[in-house]
Coordinates of N, CA, C and O in Angstrom, one line a residue:
M22 N 33.6 -81.9 -25.1 CA 33.0 -82.7 -23.9 C 33.5 -82.0 -22.6 O 32.7 -81.9 -21.7
R23 N 34.8 -81.7 -22.5 CA 35.3 -81.1 -21.3 C 34.6 -79.8 -21.0 O 34.3 -79.5 -19.8
R24 N 34.4 -79.0 -22.0 CA 33.8 -77.7 -21.9 C 32.4 -77.9 -21.3 O 31.9 -77.2 -20.4
F25 N 31.7 -78.8 -21.8 CA 30.3 -79.2 -21.4 C 30.3 -79.6 -19.9 O 29.5 -79.1 -19.1
L26 N 31.3 -80.4 -19.5 CA 31.3 -80.9 -18.1 C 31.6 -79.7 -17.2 O 31.1 -79.6 -16.1
R27 N 32.6 -78.8 -17.6 CA 32.9 -77.7 -16.8 C 31.7 -76.8 -16.6 O 31.4 -76.3 -15.5
R28 N 30.9 -76.6 -17.7 CA 29.7 -75.7 -17.6 C 28.7 -76.4 -16.7 O 28.0 -75.8 -15.9
L29 N 28.6 -77.7 -16.8 CA 27.6 -78.5 -16.0 C 28.0 -78.4 -14.5 O 27.1 -78.1 -13.7
V30 N 29.2 -78.5 -14.2 CA 29.7 -78.4 -12.8 C 29.5 -77.0 -12.3 O 29.0 -76.8 -11.2
A31 N 29.8 -76.0 -13.1 CA 29.6 -74.6 -12.7 C 28.1 -74.3 -12.5 O 27.8 -73.7 -11.5
A32 N 27.3 -74.8 -13.4 CA 25.8 -74.6 -13.2 C 25.3 -75.3 -12.0 O 24.5 -74.8 -11.2
A33 N 25.8 -76.5 -11.7 CA 25.4 -77.2 -10.5 C 25.9 -76.5 -9.2 O 25.1 -76.4 -8.2
G34 N 27.1 -75.9 -9.3 CA 27.6 -75.1 -8.1 C 26.7 -73.9 -7.9 O 26.4 -73.6 -6.7
L35 N 26.4 -73.2 -8.9 CA 25.5 -72.0 -8.8 C 24.1 -72.4 -8.2 O 23.6 -71.8 -7.4
L36 N 23.6 -73.5 -8.8 CA 22.3 -74.0 -8.3 C 22.4 -74.3 -6.8 O 21.5 -73.9 -6.1
L37 N 23.4 -75.0 -6.4 CA 23.6 -75.3 -5.0 C 23.7 -74.1 -4.1 O 23.1 -74.0 -3.1
A38 N 24.5 -73.1 -4.6 CA 24.7 -71.9 -3.8 C 23.3 -71.2 -3.7 O 23.0 -70.7 -2.6
F39 N 22.6 -71.0 -4.8 CA 21.3 -70.3 -4.7 C 20.3 -71.1 -3.9 O 19.5 -70.5 -3.1
T40 N 20.3 -72.4 -4.0 CA 19.4 -73.3 -3.2 C 19.7 -73.1 -1.7 O 18.8 -73.0 -0.9
S41 N 21.0 -73.1 -1.4 CA 21.4 -73.0 0.1 C 21.0 -71.7 0.6 O 20.4 -71.5 1.7
Y42 N 21.2 -70.6 -0.2 CA 20.8 -69.3 0.2 C 19.3 -69.2 0.4 O 18.8 -68.7 1.4
G43 N 18.6 -69.7 -0.6 CA 17.1 -69.7 -0.5 C 16.6 -70.4 0.7 O 15.6 -70.0 1.3
S44 N 17.2 -71.5 1.0 CA 16.7 -72.3 2.2 C 16.9 -71.6 3.5 O 16.1 -71.5 4.3
A45 N 18.1 -70.9 3.6 CA 18.4 -70.2 4.8 C 17.4 -69.0 4.9 O 17.0 -68.7 6.0
A46 N 17.2 -68.3 3.8 CA 16.3 -67.2 3.9 C 14.8 -67.6 4.2 O 14.1 -66.8 4.7
G47 N 14.5 -68.8 3.8 CA 13.1 -69.3 4.0 C 12.8 -69.9 5.4 O 11.7 -70.1 5.7
I48 N 13.8 -70.1 6.2 CA 13.6 -70.6 7.5 C 12.8 -69.6 8.4 O 13.1 -68.5 8.4
Q49 N 11.7 -70.1 9.0 CA 10.9 -69.3 9.8 C 11.0 -69.7 11.3 O 10.9 -70.8 11.6
H50 N 11.3 -68.7 12.1 CA 11.2 -68.9 13.5 C 10.0 -68.1 14.0 O 9.6 -67.1 13.4
H51 N 9.4 -68.5 15.1 CA 8.2 -67.9 15.6 C 8.3 -67.7 17.1 O 8.6 -68.6 17.9
L52 N 8.0 -66.4 17.5 CA 8.0 -66.1 18.9 C 6.8 -65.2 19.2 O 6.5 -64.3 18.5
V53 N 6.1 -65.6 20.3 CA 5.0 -64.8 20.8 C 5.4 -64.2 22.2 O 5.9 -65.0 23.0
I54 N 5.2 -62.9 22.3 CA 5.5 -62.3 23.6 C 4.2 -61.8 24.2 O 3.5 -61.0 23.5
Q55 N 3.9 -62.2 25.4 CA 2.6 -61.8 26.1 C 2.9 -60.5 26.9 O 3.8 -60.5 27.7
V56 N 2.0 -59.5 26.7 CA 2.1 -58.3 27.5 C 0.8 -58.2 28.2 O -0.3 -58.0 27.6
D57 N 0.8 -58.3 29.5 CA -0.5 -58.2 30.3 C -0.4 -57.2 31.4 O -1.2 -57.2 32.4
Q58 N 0.5 -56.2 31.2 CA 0.6 -55.1 32.2 C 0.5 -53.8 31.5 O 1.0 -53.6 30.4
N59 N -0.2 -52.8 32.2 CA -0.3 -51.5 31.7 C 1.0 -50.7 32.2 O 0.9 -49.9 33.1
D60 N 2.1 -51.1 31.6 CA 3.4 -50.6 32.1 C 4.3 -50.3 30.9 O 4.7 -51.2 30.2
R61 N 4.7 -49.1 30.7 CA 5.5 -48.7 29.6 C 6.8 -49.4 29.6 O 7.3 -49.9 28.6
Q62 N 7.5 -49.5 30.7 CA 8.8 -50.2 30.8 C 8.7 -51.6 30.4 O 9.5 -52.1 29.6
T63 N 7.6 -52.3 30.8 CA 7.4 -53.7 30.3 C 7.3 -53.8 28.8 O 7.8 -54.6 28.2
M64 N 6.4 -52.9 28.3 CA 6.2 -52.9 26.8 C 7.5 -52.5 26.1 O 7.8 -53.1 25.0
D65 N 8.2 -51.5 26.6 CA 9.5 -51.2 25.9 C 10.4 -52.4 25.9 O 11.1 -52.6 24.9
F66 N 10.5 -53.1 27.0 CA 11.3 -54.3 27.1 C 10.9 -55.3 26.0 O 11.7 -55.9 25.3
A67 N 9.5 -55.5 25.9 CA 9.0 -56.5 24.9 C 9.3 -56.0 23.5 O 9.8 -56.8 22.7
L68 N 9.2 -54.8 23.2 CA 9.5 -54.2 21.9 C 11.0 -54.3 21.6 O 11.4 -54.6 20.4
T69 N 11.8 -54.1 22.6 CA 13.3 -54.2 22.3 C 13.6 -55.6 22.1 O 14.4 -55.9 21.2
N70 N 13.1 -56.6 22.9 CA 13.3 -58.0 22.6 C 12.9 -58.4 21.2 O 13.6 -59.1 20.5
A71 N 11.7 -58.0 20.8 CA 11.2 -58.3 19.5 C 12.2 -57.7 18.4 O 12.5 -58.4 17.4
T72 N 12.6 -56.5 18.5 CA 13.5 -55.9 17.6 C 14.8 -56.6 17.5 O 15.4 -56.8 16.4
D73 N 15.3 -57.0 18.7 CA 16.6 -57.7 18.7 C 16.6 -59.0 18.1 O 17.5 -59.4 17.4
V74 N 15.4 -59.7 18.3 CA 15.3 -61.1 17.7 C 15.2 -60.9 16.1 O 15.9 -61.7 15.4
V75 N 14.5 -60.0 15.6 CA 14.4 -59.7 14.2 C 15.8 -59.4 13.7 O 16.3 -60.0 12.6
A76 N 16.6 -58.5 14.3 CA 17.9 -58.1 13.9 C 18.9 -59.3 13.9 O 19.7 -59.5 13.0
Y77 N 18.8 -60.2 14.9 CA 19.6 -61.3 15.0 C 19.4 -62.3 13.8 O 20.3 -62.7 13.1
Y78 N 18.1 -62.6 13.6 CA 17.9 -63.5 12.5 C 18.2 -62.9 11.1 O 18.6 -63.7 10.2
R79 N 18.0 -61.7 11.0 CA 18.4 -61.0 9.7 C 19.9 -61.1 9.5 O 20.4 -61.3 8.4
S80 N 20.7 -61.0 10.6 CA 22.1 -61.1 10.5 C 22.6 -62.4 10.0 O 23.7 -62.5 9.5
I81 N 21.8 -63.5 10.2 CA 22.2 -64.8 9.8 C 21.3 -65.3 8.6 O 21.2 -66.4 8.3
N82 N 20.7 -64.3 8.0 CA 19.9 -64.5 6.8 C 18.7 -65.5 7.0 O 18.5 -66.4 6.2
Q83 N 18.0 -65.4 8.1 CA 16.9 -66.2 8.4 C 15.7 -65.3 8.8 O 15.9 -64.2 9.2
A84 N 14.5 -65.8 8.6 CA 13.3 -65.0 8.8 C 12.7 -65.4 10.2 O 12.8 -66.6 10.6
V85 N 12.0 -64.4 10.8 CA 11.3 -64.7 12.1 C 10.1 -63.9 12.1 O 10.0 -62.8 11.5
V86 N 9.0 -64.4 12.7 CA 7.8 -63.7 13.0 C 7.7 -63.6 14.5 O 7.8 -64.6 15.2
V87 N 7.5 -62.3 15.0 CA 7.3 -62.1 16.4 C 6.0 -61.5 16.5 O 5.6 -60.5 15.9
E88 N 5.2 -62.1 17.4 CA 3.8 -61.5 17.7 C 3.8 -61.0 19.1 O 4.2 -61.8 20.0
I89 N 3.4 -59.8 19.3 CA 3.2 -59.3 20.7 C 1.7 -59.3 20.9 O 0.9 -58.6 20.2
M90 N 1.3 -60.1 21.9 CA -0.1 -60.3 22.2 C -0.5 -59.6 23.5 O 0.1 -59.9 24.6
A91 N -1.4 -58.7 23.4 CA -1.8 -57.9 24.6 C -3.1 -58.3 25.2 O -4.1 -58.5 24.4
C92 N -3.2 -58.5 26.5 CA -4.4 -58.9 27.1 C -4.5 -58.2 28.5 O -3.5 -57.7 29.0
G93 N -5.6 -58.2 29.1 CA -5.8 -57.6 30.4 C -5.3 -56.1 30.3 O -5.5 -55.5 29.3
P94 N -4.7 -55.6 31.4 CA -4.3 -54.2 31.4 C -3.3 -53.9 30.3 O -3.1 -52.8 30.0
G95 N -2.6 -54.9 29.8 CA -1.6 -54.7 28.7 C -2.3 -54.2 27.4 O -1.6 -53.7 26.6
L96 N -3.6 -54.4 27.3 CA -4.3 -53.9 26.1 C -4.1 -52.4 25.9 O -4.1 -51.9 24.8
H97 N -3.8 -51.6 27.0 CA -3.6 -50.2 26.9 C -2.4 -49.9 26.0 O -2.4 -48.8 25.4
M98 N -1.5 -50.8 25.9 CA -0.3 -50.6 25.1 C -0.6 -50.6 23.6 O 0.1 -50.0 22.8
L99 N -1.8 -51.1 23.2 CA -2.2 -51.2 21.8 C -3.4 -50.3 21.5 O -3.9 -50.3 20.4
R100 N -3.8 -49.5 22.5 CA -4.9 -48.6 22.3 C -4.4 -47.2 21.8 O -3.4 -46.7 22.2
E101 N -5.1 -46.7 20.8 CA -4.8 -45.4 20.2 C -4.8 -44.3 21.2 O -3.9 -43.4 21.2
D102 N -5.7 -44.4 22.2 CA -5.8 -43.3 23.1 C -5.0 -43.4 24.4 O -4.8 -42.4 25.1
T103 N -4.4 -44.6 24.7 CA -3.6 -44.7 25.9 C -2.2 -45.3 25.7 O -1.5 -45.3 26.7
S104 N -1.8 -45.7 24.5 CA -0.5 -46.3 24.4 C 0.6 -45.2 24.4 O 0.6 -44.3 23.7
P105 N 1.5 -45.4 25.4 CA 2.7 -44.5 25.4 C 3.8 -44.9 24.4 O 4.8 -44.2 24.3
V106 N 3.6 -46.0 23.7 CA 4.6 -46.4 22.7 C 4.0 -46.5 21.3 O 4.6 -47.2 20.4
K107 N 3.0 -45.8 21.0 CA 2.3 -46.0 19.7 C 3.2 -45.6 18.5 O 3.1 -46.2 17.5
E108 N 4.0 -44.6 18.7 CA 4.8 -44.2 17.5 C 5.9 -45.3 17.3 O 6.2 -45.6 16.1
R109 N 6.4 -45.8 18.3 CA 7.4 -46.9 18.1 C 6.7 -48.1 17.4 O 7.3 -48.7 16.5
I110 N 5.5 -48.5 17.9 CA 4.8 -49.6 17.3 C 4.5 -49.3 15.8 O 4.6 -50.2 14.9
K111 N 4.0 -48.1 15.5 CA 3.7 -47.8 14.1 C 5.0 -47.9 13.2 O 4.8 -48.3 12.0
H112 N 6.1 -47.7 13.8 CA 7.4 -47.9 13.0 C 7.7 -49.4 12.9 O 8.1 -49.8 11.8
L113 N 7.5 -50.2 13.9 CA 7.8 -51.6 13.9 C 7.0 -52.4 12.9 O 7.5 -53.4 12.4
I114 N 5.7 -52.0 12.7 CA 4.9 -52.8 11.8 C 5.3 -52.6 10.4 O 4.8 -53.4 9.5
K115 N 6.2 -51.7 10.1 CA 6.7 -51.5 8.8 C 8.0 -52.2 8.4 O 8.6 -51.9 7.4
I116 N 8.4 -53.1 9.3 CA 9.7 -53.8 9.0 C 9.5 -54.6 7.8 O 8.5 -55.3 7.6
P117 N 10.4 -54.5 6.8 CA 10.2 -55.2 5.5 C 10.3 -56.7 5.7 O 11.1 -57.2 6.5
P118 N 9.6 -57.5 4.8 CA 9.6 -58.9 4.9 C 11.0 -59.4 4.5 O 11.8 -58.7 4.0
P119 N 11.4 -60.7 4.8 CA 10.5 -61.7 5.2 C 10.2 -61.7 6.7 O 9.2 -62.3 7.2
S120 N 11.0 -61.1 7.6 CA 10.7 -61.0 9.0 C 9.6 -60.0 9.3 O 9.4 -59.0 8.5
K121 N 8.9 -60.1 10.4 CA 8.0 -59.1 10.8 C 7.6 -59.2 12.3 O 7.8 -60.2 12.9
I122 N 7.1 -58.1 12.8 CA 6.6 -58.0 14.1 C 5.1 -57.6 14.0 O 4.8 -56.7 13.3
Q123 N 4.3 -58.4 14.6 CA 2.9 -58.2 14.5 C 2.3 -58.1 15.9 O 2.9 -58.5 16.9
F124 N 1.1 -57.5 16.0 CA 0.5 -57.2 17.3 C -1.0 -57.8 17.3 O -1.7 -57.7 16.3
S125 N -1.3 -58.4 18.4 CA -2.7 -58.9 18.6 C -3.2 -58.5 19.9 O -2.5 -58.3 20.9
A126 N -4.5 -58.4 19.9 CA -5.2 -57.9 21.1 C -6.4 -58.9 21.5 O -7.1 -59.3 20.6
C127 N -6.5 -59.1 22.8 CA -7.6 -60.0 23.3 C -8.9 -59.3 23.2 O -9.2 -58.2 23.8
N128 N -9.8 -59.9 22.4 CA -11.2 -59.3 22.2 C -12.0 -59.3 23.5 O -12.8 -58.4 23.8
N129 N -11.8 -60.3 24.3 CA -12.4 -60.5 25.6 C -12.1 -59.2 26.5 O -13.0 -58.6 27.1
T130 N -10.8 -58.9 26.5 CA -10.4 -57.7 27.3 C -11.0 -56.4 26.6 O -11.5 -55.5 27.3
K131 N -10.9 -56.4 25.3 CA -11.4 -55.2 24.6 C -12.9 -54.9 24.9 O -13.3 -53.8 25.2
E132 N -13.7 -56.0 24.8 CA -15.1 -55.8 25.1 C -15.4 -55.4 26.5 O -16.3 -54.6 26.8
S133 N -14.6 -56.0 27.4 CA -14.7 -55.6 28.9 C -14.4 -54.1 29.1 O -15.1 -53.4 29.8
M134 N -13.3 -53.7 28.5 CA -13.0 -52.3 28.6 C -14.0 -51.4 28.0 O -14.4 -50.3 28.5
E135 N -14.6 -51.7 26.8 CA -15.6 -51.0 26.1 C -16.8 -50.8 27.0 O -17.4 -49.8 27.1
K136 N -17.2 -51.9 27.6 CA -18.4 -51.9 28.5 C -18.2 -51.0 29.7 O -19.1 -50.2 30.0
K137 N -17.0 -51.1 30.3 CA -16.7 -50.3 31.5 C -16.6 -48.8 31.1 O -17.1 -48.0 31.9
E138 N -16.0 -48.5 30.0 CA -15.8 -47.1 29.6 C -16.9 -46.5 28.8 O -17.0 -45.3 28.6
G139 N -17.8 -47.3 28.3 CA -19.0 -46.9 27.6 C -18.8 -46.4 26.2 O -19.6 -45.6 25.7
H140 N -17.7 -46.8 25.5 CA -17.5 -46.4 24.1 C -16.6 -47.4 23.5 O -15.8 -48.1 24.1
P141 N -16.6 -47.5 22.1 CA -15.7 -48.4 21.4 C -14.3 -48.0 21.5 O -14.0 -46.8 21.6
L142 N -13.4 -49.0 21.6 CA -12.0 -48.7 21.6 C -11.4 -48.7 20.2 O -11.7 -49.5 19.4
E143 N -10.5 -47.7 20.0 CA -9.7 -47.7 18.7 C -8.3 -48.3 19.0 O -7.6 -47.7 19.9
L144 N -8.0 -49.4 18.3 CA -6.7 -50.0 18.5 C -5.7 -49.4 17.5 O -6.1 -48.9 16.4
L145 N -4.4 -49.5 17.7 CA -3.4 -49.1 16.8 C -3.5 -49.8 15.5 O -3.9 -50.9 15.4
P146 N -3.2 -49.1 14.4 CA -3.2 -49.7 13.0 C -2.4 -50.9 13.0 O -1.3 -51.0 13.6
G147 N -2.9 -52.0 12.3 CA -2.1 -53.2 12.2 C -2.4 -54.2 13.3 O -1.8 -55.3 13.3
T148 N -3.1 -53.8 14.3 CA -3.4 -54.7 15.4 C -4.5 -55.7 15.0 O -5.6 -55.3 14.5
T149 N -4.3 -57.0 15.2 CA -5.3 -58.0 15.0 C -6.0 -58.3 16.3 O -5.4 -58.6 17.3
V150 N -7.3 -58.4 16.2 CA -8.1 -58.7 17.4 C -8.4 -60.2 17.4 O -8.8 -60.8 16.3
V151 N -8.0 -60.9 18.4 CA -8.2 -62.4 18.6 C -9.3 -62.6 19.6 O -9.4 -61.8 20.5
P152 N -10.1 -63.7 19.4 CA -11.2 -63.9 20.4 C -10.8 -63.9 21.8 O -11.4 -63.2 22.7
L153 N -9.8 -64.6 22.2 CA -9.3 -64.7 23.6 C -7.8 -64.9 23.6 O -7.3 -65.8 23.0
G154 N -7.2 -64.0 24.3 CA -5.7 -64.0 24.4 C -5.1 -65.3 24.8 O -4.1 -65.7 24.2
M155 N -5.6 -65.9 25.9 CA -5.0 -67.1 26.4 C -5.2 -68.2 25.4 O -4.3 -69.0 25.2
V156 N -6.3 -68.3 24.6 CA -6.4 -69.3 23.6 C -5.4 -69.0 22.5 O -4.8 -70.0 22.0
R157 N -5.2 -67.8 22.1 CA -4.2 -67.5 21.1 C -2.8 -68.0 21.5 O -2.1 -68.6 20.7
L158 N -2.4 -67.7 22.7 CA -1.1 -68.1 23.2 C -1.0 -69.7 23.2 O 0.0 -70.2 22.8
M159 N -2.1 -70.3 23.6 CA -2.1 -71.8 23.6 C -2.0 -72.3 22.2 O -1.1 -73.2 22.0
E160 N -2.7 -71.8 21.3 CA -2.7 -72.3 19.9 C -1.4 -72.1 19.2 O -0.9 -72.9 18.5
L161 N -0.8 -70.9 19.5 CA 0.5 -70.6 18.9 C 1.6 -71.6 19.4 O 2.4 -72.1 18.7
Q162 N 1.5 -71.9 20.7 CA 2.5 -72.8 21.3 C 2.3 -74.2 20.8 O 3.2 -74.9 20.5
E163 N 1.0 -74.6 20.6 CA 0.7 -75.9 20.0 C 1.3 -76.0 18.5 O 1.6 -77.1 18.1
Q164 N 1.4 -74.9 17.9 CA 2.0 -74.8 16.5 C 3.5 -74.7 16.5 O 4.1 -74.6 15.5
G165 N 4.1 -74.7 17.7 CA 5.5 -74.7 17.8 C 6.1 -73.3 18.1 O 7.4 -73.2 18.1
W166 N 5.3 -72.3 18.3 CA 5.9 -71.0 18.6 C 6.5 -71.0 20.0 O 6.0 -71.6 20.9
S167 N 7.6 -70.2 20.1 CA 8.2 -70.0 21.4 C 7.4 -68.9 22.1 O 6.9 -68.0 21.5
Y168 N 7.4 -69.0 23.5 CA 6.6 -68.1 24.3 C 7.4 -67.4 25.3 O 8.2 -68.1 26.0
V169 N 7.3 -66.1 25.4 CA 8.0 -65.3 26.4 C 7.1 -64.3 27.0 O 6.2 -63.7 26.4
R170 N 7.3 -64.1 28.3 CA 6.5 -63.1 29.0 C 7.5 -62.2 29.7 O 8.2 -62.7 30.7
P171 N 7.6 -60.9 29.4 CA 8.7 -60.1 30.0 C 8.3 -59.7 31.5 O 7.2 -59.8 31.9

């Protein structure tokens, strides 16, 4: 009987340890960073902030999703032909789960630029086009996402 109780207590302890670890690993934090300037320094600052946030939450065994949403002149940061940080972005979208950095682009801005320039725009791989950047920001904040604008 004693042996059984010891095994039961040991099994319960292991279960508690794994459950606690699993819970910590499953916590999701959400941050959206708006980039609305065609400025490398601003985008580098946003990318550094995103990278630092991911590193911090990894260090405490928690997950985070960071979205960088580009609109207006900031859309240049996610364009294949004009982004001065495209190699850095291509590296960041490969961050292994559970945390990730994702990129979104305002379709309203994209269509406006396409009309003005007279050709379709090619965005960086992994960029999600959203109908309207401001609506995206609003909806993410309504879902509890934290919002930052560098």
